[in-house]
XYZ file of N, CA and C in Angstrom:
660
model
N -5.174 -191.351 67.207
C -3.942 -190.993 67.882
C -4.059 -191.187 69.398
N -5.487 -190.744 69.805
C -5.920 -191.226 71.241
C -5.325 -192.806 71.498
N -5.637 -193.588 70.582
C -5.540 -195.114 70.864
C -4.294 -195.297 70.983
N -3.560 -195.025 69.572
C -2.142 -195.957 69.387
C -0.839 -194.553 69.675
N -0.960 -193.441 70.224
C -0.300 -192.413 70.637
C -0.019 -191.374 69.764
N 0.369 -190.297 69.979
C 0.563 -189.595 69.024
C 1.893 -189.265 68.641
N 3.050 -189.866 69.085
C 3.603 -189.867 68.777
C 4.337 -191.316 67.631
N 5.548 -191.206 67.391
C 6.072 -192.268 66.416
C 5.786 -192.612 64.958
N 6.493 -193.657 64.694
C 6.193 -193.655 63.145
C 4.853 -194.667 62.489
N 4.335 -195.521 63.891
C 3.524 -196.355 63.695
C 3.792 -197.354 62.541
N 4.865 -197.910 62.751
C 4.926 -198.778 62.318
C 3.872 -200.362 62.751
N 3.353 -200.777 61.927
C 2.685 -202.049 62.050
C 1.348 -201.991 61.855
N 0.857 -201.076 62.318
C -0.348 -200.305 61.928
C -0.868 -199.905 60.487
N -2.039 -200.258 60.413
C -2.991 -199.904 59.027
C -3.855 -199.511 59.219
N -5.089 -198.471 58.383
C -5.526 -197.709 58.491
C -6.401 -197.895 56.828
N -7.935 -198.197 57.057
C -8.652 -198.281 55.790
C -9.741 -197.018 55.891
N -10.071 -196.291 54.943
C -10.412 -195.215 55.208
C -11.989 -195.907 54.263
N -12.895 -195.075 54.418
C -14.303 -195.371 54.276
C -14.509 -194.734 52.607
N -13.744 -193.940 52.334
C -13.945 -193.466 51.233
C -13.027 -192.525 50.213
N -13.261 -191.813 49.061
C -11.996 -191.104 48.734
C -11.944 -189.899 49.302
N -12.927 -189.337 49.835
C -12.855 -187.939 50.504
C -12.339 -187.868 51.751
N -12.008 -189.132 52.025
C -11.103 -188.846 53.482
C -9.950 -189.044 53.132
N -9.296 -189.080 51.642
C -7.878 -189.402 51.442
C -6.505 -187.882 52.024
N -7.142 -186.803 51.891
C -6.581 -185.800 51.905
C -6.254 -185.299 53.639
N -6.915 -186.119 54.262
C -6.864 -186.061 55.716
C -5.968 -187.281 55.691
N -5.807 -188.171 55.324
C -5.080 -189.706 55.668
C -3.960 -189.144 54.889
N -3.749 -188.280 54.188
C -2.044 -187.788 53.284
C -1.818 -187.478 54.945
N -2.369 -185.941 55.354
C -1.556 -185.534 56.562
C -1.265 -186.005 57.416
N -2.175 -187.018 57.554
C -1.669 -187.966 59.133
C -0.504 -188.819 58.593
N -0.392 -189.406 57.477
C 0.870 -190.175 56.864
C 2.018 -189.172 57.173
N 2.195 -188.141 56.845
C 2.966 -186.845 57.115
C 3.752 -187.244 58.684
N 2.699 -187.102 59.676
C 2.953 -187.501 60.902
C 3.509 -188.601 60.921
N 2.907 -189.572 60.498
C 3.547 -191.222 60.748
C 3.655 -192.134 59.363
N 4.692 -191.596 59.117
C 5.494 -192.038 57.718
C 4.986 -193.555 57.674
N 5.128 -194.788 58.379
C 5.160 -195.729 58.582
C 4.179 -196.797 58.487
N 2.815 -195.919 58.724
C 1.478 -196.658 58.578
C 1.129 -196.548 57.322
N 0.285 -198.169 56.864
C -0.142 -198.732 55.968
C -1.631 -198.456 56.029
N -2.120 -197.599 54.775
C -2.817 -196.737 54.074
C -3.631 -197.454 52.733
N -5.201 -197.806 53.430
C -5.458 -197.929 51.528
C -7.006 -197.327 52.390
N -7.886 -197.280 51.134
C -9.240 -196.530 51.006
C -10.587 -197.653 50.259
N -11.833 -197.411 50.404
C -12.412 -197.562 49.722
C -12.704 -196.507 47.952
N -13.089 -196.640 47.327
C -13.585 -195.538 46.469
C -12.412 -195.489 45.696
N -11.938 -194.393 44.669
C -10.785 -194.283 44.012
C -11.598 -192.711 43.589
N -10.344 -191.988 43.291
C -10.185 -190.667 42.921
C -8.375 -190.411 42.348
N -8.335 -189.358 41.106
C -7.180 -188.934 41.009
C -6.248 -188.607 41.838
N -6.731 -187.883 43.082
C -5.672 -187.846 44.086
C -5.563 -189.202 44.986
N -6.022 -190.571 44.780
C -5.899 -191.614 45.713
C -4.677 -192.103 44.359
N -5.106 -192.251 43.123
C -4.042 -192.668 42.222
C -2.822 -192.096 42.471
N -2.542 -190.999 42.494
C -1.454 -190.370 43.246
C -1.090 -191.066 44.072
N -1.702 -190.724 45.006
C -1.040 -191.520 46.668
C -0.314 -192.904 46.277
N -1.621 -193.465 45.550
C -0.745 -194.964 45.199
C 0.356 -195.334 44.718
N 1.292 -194.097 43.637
C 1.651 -194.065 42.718
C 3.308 -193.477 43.414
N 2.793 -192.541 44.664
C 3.780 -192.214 45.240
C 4.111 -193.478 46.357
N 3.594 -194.589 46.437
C 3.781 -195.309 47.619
C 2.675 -194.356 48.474
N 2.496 -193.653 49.227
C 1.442 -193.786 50.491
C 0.575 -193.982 50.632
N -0.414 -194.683 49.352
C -1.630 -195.985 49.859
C -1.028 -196.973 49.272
N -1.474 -198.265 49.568
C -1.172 -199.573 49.299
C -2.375 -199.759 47.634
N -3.831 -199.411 48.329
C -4.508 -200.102 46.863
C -5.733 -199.208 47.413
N -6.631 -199.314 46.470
C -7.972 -198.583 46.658
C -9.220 -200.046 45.820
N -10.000 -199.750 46.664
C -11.342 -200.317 46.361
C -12.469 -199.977 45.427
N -12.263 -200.667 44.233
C -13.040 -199.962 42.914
C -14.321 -200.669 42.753
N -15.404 -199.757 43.366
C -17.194 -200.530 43.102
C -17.402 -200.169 41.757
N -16.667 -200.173 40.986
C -17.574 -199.372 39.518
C -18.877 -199.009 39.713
N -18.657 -197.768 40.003
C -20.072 -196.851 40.316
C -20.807 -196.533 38.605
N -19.843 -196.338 37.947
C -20.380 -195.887 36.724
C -20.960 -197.684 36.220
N -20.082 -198.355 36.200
C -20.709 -199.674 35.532
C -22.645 -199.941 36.245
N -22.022 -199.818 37.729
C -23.404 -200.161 38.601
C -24.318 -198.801 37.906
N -24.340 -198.044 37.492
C -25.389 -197.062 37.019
C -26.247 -197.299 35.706
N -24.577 -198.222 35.044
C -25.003 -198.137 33.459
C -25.842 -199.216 33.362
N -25.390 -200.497 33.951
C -25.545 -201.877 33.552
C -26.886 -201.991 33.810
N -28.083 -201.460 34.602
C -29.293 -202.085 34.581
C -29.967 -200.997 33.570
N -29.564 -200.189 32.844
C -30.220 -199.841 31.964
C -30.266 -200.617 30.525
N -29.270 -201.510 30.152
C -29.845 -202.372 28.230
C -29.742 -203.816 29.363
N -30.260 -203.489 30.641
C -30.526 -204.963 31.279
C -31.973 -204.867 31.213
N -32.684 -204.026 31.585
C -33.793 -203.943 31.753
C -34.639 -203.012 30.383
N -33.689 -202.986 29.542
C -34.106 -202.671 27.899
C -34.434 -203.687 27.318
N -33.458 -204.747 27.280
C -33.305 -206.241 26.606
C -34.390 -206.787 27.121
N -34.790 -207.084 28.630
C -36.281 -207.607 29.474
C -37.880 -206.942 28.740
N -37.675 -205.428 28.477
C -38.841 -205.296 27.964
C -38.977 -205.241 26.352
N -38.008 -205.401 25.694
C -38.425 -205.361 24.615
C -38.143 -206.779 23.860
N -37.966 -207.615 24.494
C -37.505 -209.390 24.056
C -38.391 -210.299 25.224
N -39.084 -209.867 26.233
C -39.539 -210.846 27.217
C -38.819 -211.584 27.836
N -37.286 -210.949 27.452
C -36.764 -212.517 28.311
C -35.692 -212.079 29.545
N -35.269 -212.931 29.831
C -34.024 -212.395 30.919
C -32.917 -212.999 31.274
N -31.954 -212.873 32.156
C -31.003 -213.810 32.445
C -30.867 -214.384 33.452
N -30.349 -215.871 33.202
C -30.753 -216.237 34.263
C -29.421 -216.254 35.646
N -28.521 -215.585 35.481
C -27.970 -215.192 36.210
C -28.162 -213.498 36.632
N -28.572 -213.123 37.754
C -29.043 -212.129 38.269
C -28.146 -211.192 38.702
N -26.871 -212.197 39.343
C -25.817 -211.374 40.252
C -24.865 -211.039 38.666
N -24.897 -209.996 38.553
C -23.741 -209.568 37.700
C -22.922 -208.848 38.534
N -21.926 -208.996 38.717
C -20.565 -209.097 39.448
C -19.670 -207.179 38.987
N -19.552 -206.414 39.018
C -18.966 -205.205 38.330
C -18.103 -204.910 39.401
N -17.887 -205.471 40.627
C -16.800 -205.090 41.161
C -17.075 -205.803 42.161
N -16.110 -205.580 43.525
C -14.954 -204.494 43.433
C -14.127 -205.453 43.106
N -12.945 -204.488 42.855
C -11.757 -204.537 42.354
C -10.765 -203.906 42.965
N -9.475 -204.610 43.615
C -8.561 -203.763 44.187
C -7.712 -203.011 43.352
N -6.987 -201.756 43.186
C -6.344 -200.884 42.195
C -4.706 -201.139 43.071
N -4.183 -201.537 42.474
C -2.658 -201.277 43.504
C -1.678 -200.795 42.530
N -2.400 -200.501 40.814
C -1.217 -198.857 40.448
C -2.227 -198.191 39.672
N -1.978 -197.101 39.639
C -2.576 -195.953 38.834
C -2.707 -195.916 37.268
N -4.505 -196.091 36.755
C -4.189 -196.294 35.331
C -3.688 -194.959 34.840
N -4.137 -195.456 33.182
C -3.425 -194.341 32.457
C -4.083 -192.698 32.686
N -3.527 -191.360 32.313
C -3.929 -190.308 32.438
C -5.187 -190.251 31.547
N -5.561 -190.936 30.557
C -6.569 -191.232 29.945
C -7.987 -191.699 30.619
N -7.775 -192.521 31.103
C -8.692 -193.102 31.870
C -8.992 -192.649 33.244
N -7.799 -191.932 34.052
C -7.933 -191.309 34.793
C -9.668 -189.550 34.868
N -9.080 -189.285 33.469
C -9.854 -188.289 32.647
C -10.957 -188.674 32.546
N -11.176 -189.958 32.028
C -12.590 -190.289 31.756
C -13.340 -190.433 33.085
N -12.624 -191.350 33.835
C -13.775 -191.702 35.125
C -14.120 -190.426 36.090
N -13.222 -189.183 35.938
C -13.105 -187.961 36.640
C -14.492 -187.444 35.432
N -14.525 -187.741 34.425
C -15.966 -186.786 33.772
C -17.142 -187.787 33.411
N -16.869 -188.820 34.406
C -18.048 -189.963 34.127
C -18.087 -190.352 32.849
N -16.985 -190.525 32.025
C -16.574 -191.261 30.774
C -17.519 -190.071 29.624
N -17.409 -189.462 29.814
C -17.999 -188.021 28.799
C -17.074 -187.721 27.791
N -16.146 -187.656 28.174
C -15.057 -186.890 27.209
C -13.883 -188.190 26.618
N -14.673 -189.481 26.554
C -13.743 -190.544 25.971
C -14.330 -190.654 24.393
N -13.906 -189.401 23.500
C -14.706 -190.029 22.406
C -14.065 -191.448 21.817
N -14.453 -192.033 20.432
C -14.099 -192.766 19.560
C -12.889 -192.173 18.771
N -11.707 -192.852 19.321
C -10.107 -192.001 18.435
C -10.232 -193.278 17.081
N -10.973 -192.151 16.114
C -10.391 -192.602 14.491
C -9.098 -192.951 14.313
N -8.998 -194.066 13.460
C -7.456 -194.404 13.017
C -7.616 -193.486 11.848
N -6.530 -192.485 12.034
C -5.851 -191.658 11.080
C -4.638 -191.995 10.219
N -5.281 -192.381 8.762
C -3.008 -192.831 7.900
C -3.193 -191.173 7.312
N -1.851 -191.079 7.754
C -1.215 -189.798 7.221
C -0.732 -189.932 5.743
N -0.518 -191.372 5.498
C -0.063 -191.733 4.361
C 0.898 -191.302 4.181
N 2.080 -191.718 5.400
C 3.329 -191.405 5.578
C 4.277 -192.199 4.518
N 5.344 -191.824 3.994
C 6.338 -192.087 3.420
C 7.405 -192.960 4.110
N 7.414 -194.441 3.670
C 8.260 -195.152 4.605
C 9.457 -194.672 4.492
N 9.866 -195.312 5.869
C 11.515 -194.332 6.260
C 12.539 -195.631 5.793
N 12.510 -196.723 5.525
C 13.569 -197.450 4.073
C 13.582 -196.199 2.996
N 12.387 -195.868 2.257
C 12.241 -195.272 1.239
C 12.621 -193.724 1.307
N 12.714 -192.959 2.308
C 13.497 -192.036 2.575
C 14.503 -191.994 2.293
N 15.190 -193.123 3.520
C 16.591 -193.318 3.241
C 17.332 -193.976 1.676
N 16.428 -194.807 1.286
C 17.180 -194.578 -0.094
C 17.085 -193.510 -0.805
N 15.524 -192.424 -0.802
C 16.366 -191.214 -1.489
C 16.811 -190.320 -1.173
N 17.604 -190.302 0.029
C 18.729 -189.162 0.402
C 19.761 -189.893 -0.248
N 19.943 -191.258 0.042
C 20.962 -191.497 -0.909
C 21.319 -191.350 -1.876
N 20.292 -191.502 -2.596
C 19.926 -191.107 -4.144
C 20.688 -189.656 -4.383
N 19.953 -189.005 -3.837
C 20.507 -187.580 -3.785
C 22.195 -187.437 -3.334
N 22.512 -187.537 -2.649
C 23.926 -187.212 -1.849
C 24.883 -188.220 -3.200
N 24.549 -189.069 -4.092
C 24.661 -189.784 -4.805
C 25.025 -188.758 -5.728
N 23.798 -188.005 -6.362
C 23.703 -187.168 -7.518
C 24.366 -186.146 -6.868
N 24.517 -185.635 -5.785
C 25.507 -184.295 -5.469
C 26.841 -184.658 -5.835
N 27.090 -185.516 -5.590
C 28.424 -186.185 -5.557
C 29.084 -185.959 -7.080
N 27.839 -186.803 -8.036
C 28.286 -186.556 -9.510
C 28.265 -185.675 -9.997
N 27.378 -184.311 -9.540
C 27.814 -183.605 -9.961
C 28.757 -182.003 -9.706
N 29.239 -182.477 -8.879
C 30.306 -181.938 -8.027
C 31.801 -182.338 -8.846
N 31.605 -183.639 -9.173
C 32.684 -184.292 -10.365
C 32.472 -183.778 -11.357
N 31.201 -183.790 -12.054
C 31.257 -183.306 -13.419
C 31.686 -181.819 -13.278
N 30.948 -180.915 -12.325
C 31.323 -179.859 -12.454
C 33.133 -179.120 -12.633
N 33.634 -180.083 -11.493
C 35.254 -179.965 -11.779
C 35.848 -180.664 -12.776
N 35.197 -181.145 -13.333
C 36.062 -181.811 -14.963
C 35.617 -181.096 -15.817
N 34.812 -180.611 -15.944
C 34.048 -179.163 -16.898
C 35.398 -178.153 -16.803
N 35.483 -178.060 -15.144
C 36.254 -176.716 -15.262
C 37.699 -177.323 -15.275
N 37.923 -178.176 -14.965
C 39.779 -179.004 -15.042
C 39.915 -178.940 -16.793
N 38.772 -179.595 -17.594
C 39.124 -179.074 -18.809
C 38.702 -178.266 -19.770
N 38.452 -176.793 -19.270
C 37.191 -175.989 -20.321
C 38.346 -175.520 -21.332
N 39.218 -176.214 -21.447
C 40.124 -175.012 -22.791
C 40.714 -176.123 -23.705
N 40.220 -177.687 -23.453
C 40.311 -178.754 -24.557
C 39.153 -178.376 -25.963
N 39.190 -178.517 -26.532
C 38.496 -178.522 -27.999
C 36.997 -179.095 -27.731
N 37.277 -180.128 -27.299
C 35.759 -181.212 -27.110
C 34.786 -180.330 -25.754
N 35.366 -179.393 -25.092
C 34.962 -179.101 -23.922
C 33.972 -177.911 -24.261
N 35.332 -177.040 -25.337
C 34.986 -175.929 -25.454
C 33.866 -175.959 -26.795
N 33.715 -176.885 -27.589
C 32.594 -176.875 -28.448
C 31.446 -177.048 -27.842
N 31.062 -178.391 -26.454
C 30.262 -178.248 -25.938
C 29.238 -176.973 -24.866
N 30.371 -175.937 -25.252
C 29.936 -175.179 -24.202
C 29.960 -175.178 -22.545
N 31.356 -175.016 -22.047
C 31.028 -175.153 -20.655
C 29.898 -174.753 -19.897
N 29.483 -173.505 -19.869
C 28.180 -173.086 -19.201
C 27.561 -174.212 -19.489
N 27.097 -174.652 -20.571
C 25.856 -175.317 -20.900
C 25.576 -176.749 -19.908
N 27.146 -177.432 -20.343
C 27.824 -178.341 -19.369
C 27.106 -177.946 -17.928
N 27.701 -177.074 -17.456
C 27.629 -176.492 -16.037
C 25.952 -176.331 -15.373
N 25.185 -176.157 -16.731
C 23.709 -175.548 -16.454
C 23.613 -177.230 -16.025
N 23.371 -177.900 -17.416
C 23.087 -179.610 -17.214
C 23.254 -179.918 -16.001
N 24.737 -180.095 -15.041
C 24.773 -180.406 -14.371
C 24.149 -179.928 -12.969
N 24.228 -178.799 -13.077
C 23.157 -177.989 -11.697
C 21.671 -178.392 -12.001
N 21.201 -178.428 -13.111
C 20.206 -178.579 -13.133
C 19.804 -180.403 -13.021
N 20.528 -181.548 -12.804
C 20.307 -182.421 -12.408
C 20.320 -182.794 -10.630
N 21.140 -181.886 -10.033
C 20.968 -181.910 -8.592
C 19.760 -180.371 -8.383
N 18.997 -179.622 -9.042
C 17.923 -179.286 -8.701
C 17.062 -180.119 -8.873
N 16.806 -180.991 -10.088
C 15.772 -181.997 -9.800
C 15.898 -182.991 -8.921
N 17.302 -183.177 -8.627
C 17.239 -184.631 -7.598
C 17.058 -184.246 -5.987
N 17.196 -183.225 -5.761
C 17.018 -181.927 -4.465
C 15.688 -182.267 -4.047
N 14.633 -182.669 -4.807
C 13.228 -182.284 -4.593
C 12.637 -183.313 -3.586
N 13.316 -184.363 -3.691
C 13.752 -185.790 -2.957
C 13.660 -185.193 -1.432
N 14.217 -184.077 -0.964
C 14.355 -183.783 0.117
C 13.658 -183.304 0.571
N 12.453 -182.237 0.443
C 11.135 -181.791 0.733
C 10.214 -182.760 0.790
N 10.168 -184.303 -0.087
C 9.529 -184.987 0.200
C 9.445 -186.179 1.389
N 10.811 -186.010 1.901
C 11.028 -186.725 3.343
C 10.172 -185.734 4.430
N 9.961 -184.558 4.557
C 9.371 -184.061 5.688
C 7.933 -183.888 5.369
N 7.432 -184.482 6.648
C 5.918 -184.711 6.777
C 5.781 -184.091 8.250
N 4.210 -184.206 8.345
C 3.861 -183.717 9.895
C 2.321 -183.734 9.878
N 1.884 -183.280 11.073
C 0.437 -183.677 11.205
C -0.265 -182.475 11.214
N -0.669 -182.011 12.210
C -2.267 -180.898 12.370
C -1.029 -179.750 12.221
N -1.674 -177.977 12.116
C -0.737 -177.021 12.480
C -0.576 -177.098 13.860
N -1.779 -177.345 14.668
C -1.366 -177.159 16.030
C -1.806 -178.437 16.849
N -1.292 -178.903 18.216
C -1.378 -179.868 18.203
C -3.090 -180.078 19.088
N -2.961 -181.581 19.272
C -4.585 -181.538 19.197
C -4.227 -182.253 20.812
N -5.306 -182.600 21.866
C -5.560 -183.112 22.780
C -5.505 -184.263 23.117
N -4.493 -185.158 23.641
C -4.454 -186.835 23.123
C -5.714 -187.564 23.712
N -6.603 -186.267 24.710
C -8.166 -187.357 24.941
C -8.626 -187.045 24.367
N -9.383 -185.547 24.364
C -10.144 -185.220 23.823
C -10.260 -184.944 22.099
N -8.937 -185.147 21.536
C -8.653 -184.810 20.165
C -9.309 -183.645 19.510
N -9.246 -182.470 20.691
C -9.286 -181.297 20.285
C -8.045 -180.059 19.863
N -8.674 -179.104 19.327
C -7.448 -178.619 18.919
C -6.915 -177.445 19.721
N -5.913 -177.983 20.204
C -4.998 -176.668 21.328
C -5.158 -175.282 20.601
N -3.955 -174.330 21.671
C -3.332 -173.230 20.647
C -1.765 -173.598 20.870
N -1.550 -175.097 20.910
C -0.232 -174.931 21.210
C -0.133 -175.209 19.423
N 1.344 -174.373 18.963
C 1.506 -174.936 17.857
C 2.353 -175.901 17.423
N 2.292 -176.987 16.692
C 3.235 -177.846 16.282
C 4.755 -177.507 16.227
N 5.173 -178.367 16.706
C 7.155 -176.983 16.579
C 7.403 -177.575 15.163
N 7.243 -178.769 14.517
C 7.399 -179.480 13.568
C 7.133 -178.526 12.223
N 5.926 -178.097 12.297
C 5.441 -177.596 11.211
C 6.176 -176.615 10.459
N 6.800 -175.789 11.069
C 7.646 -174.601 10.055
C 8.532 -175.449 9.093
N 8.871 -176.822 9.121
C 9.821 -177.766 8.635
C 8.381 -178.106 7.141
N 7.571 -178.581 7.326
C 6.353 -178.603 6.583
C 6.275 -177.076 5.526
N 6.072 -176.643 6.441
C 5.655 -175.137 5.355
C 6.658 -174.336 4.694
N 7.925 -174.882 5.122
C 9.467 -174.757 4.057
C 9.406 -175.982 3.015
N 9.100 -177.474 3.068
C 9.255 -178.127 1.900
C 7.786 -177.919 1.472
N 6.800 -177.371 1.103
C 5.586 -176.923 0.794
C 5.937 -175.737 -0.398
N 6.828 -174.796 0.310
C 7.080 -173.377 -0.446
C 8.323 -173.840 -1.875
C-alpha cells in the first residue's frame, strides 16, 4: 500500500501471493481494493472459494501429495526388478486451478486422500419405471372394472340371474379382485439405507431417510 497508495480500487494491479496461508490476508486487502487481480501459489478449500467467488483468478497446484507418493513404487519397482526408467523427470505438476473441484475431492486433498474409500457399485435391484407405470395402469384398469361390476351388481340385484348368483358373493369377487390387483402398488415403492449415508465417506449419518416411512407402509 506504501508503493501503489492506499487508497483506490487498484485497478491494473496484480498481486501473487507465495502460498495458501496468505490467502486470508489477500481476502481483506481485496475488501479494500475490489479491483486487484489475485491468484496464489498452493491451493486450499478456502483459495477454492475465493476462486469460485471470483476474487482469485487461479491457484498453483505442485501436487504435494503426488510428489510424496510417487518415489515410493518408484524406488520399490528399482529394488525389487533392478531396473529403472529412463526418464527421470516425472512431471506431477504444477498445474494452474482456475475453478474449484468437486466437494469430494476437495475432502480428500484436505485429509491427504484418507477418507476417499472405494464407492462399491450398489443394484438395488430397482423395479423399472416403464414397468411401474404399466402396473398402475393395470391397476386403475382393474379399479375401474370393478367399480362397473360393482354398480351392475347393484343396478340389477332383484333380476332372477342376479339374485341366484348371490349379490354379496358377486360383490366379495369383485372387491376381492382389486385387493389382489392393489398389491401392484406397494411394489412400486422402493428406497435405500434407513438413514442416509455420507456421499464420501459412505458412512452412516443419524439423518433419517424422509423416503423410508413410504417403504415401511408398503412392507406392513
Amino acid at each position: 500500500e506504501k508503493a501503489v497508495g492506499v487508497a483506490g480500487s487498484w485497478e491494473g494491479y496484480g498481486m501473487l501471493t507465495i502460498g495458501s496461508s496468505a490467502v486470508p490476508a489477500s481476502l481483506e486487502l481485496k475488501k479494500l481494493h475490489p479491483d486487484v487481480s489475485m491468484a496464489s501459489f498452493d491451493t486450499s478449500p478456502l483459495l477454492y472459494e475465493a476462486i469460485a467467488n471470483g476474487d482469485f483468478l487461479f491457484g498453483i497446484d505442485q501436487q504435494p501429495y503426488i510428489q510424496g507418493y510417487a518415489p515410493i513404487p518408484i524406488l520399490a519397482h528399482m529394488a525389487t526388478t533392478k531396473q529403472h526408467f529412463f526418464n527421470f523427470a516425472i512431471e506431477s505438476g504444477p498445474s494452474f486451478v482456475i475453478s474449484p473441484p468437486s466437494s469430494a475431492l476437495v475432502a480428500c486433498q484436505s485429509g491427504a486422500f484418507a477418507v476417499c474409500p472405494e464407492h462399491p457399485h450398489e443394484s438395488y435391484n430397482y423395479v423399472n419405471d416403464a414397468l411401474i407405470i404399466v402396473g398402475i395402469l393395470f391397476f386403475s384398469l382393474q379399479a375401474l372394472v370393478t367399480v362397473a361390476c360393482l354398480g351392475w351388481v347393484a343396478y340389477f340385484r332383484k333380476t332372477a340371474i342376479v339374485r341366484a348368483s348371490q349379490p354379496q358373493f358377486l360383490s366379495l369377487v369383485a372387491i376381492g379382485c382389486l385387493t389382489i390387483a392393489s398389491a401392484i402398488l406397494p411394489l412400486s415403492i422402493e428406497g435405500g439405507y434407513r438413514y442416509d449415508r455420507d456421499s464420501i465417506t459412505l458412512e452412516e449419518t443419524d439423518d433419517l431417510n424422509a423416503d423410508i416411512h413410504k417403504v415401511d407402509a408398503a412392507c406392513m
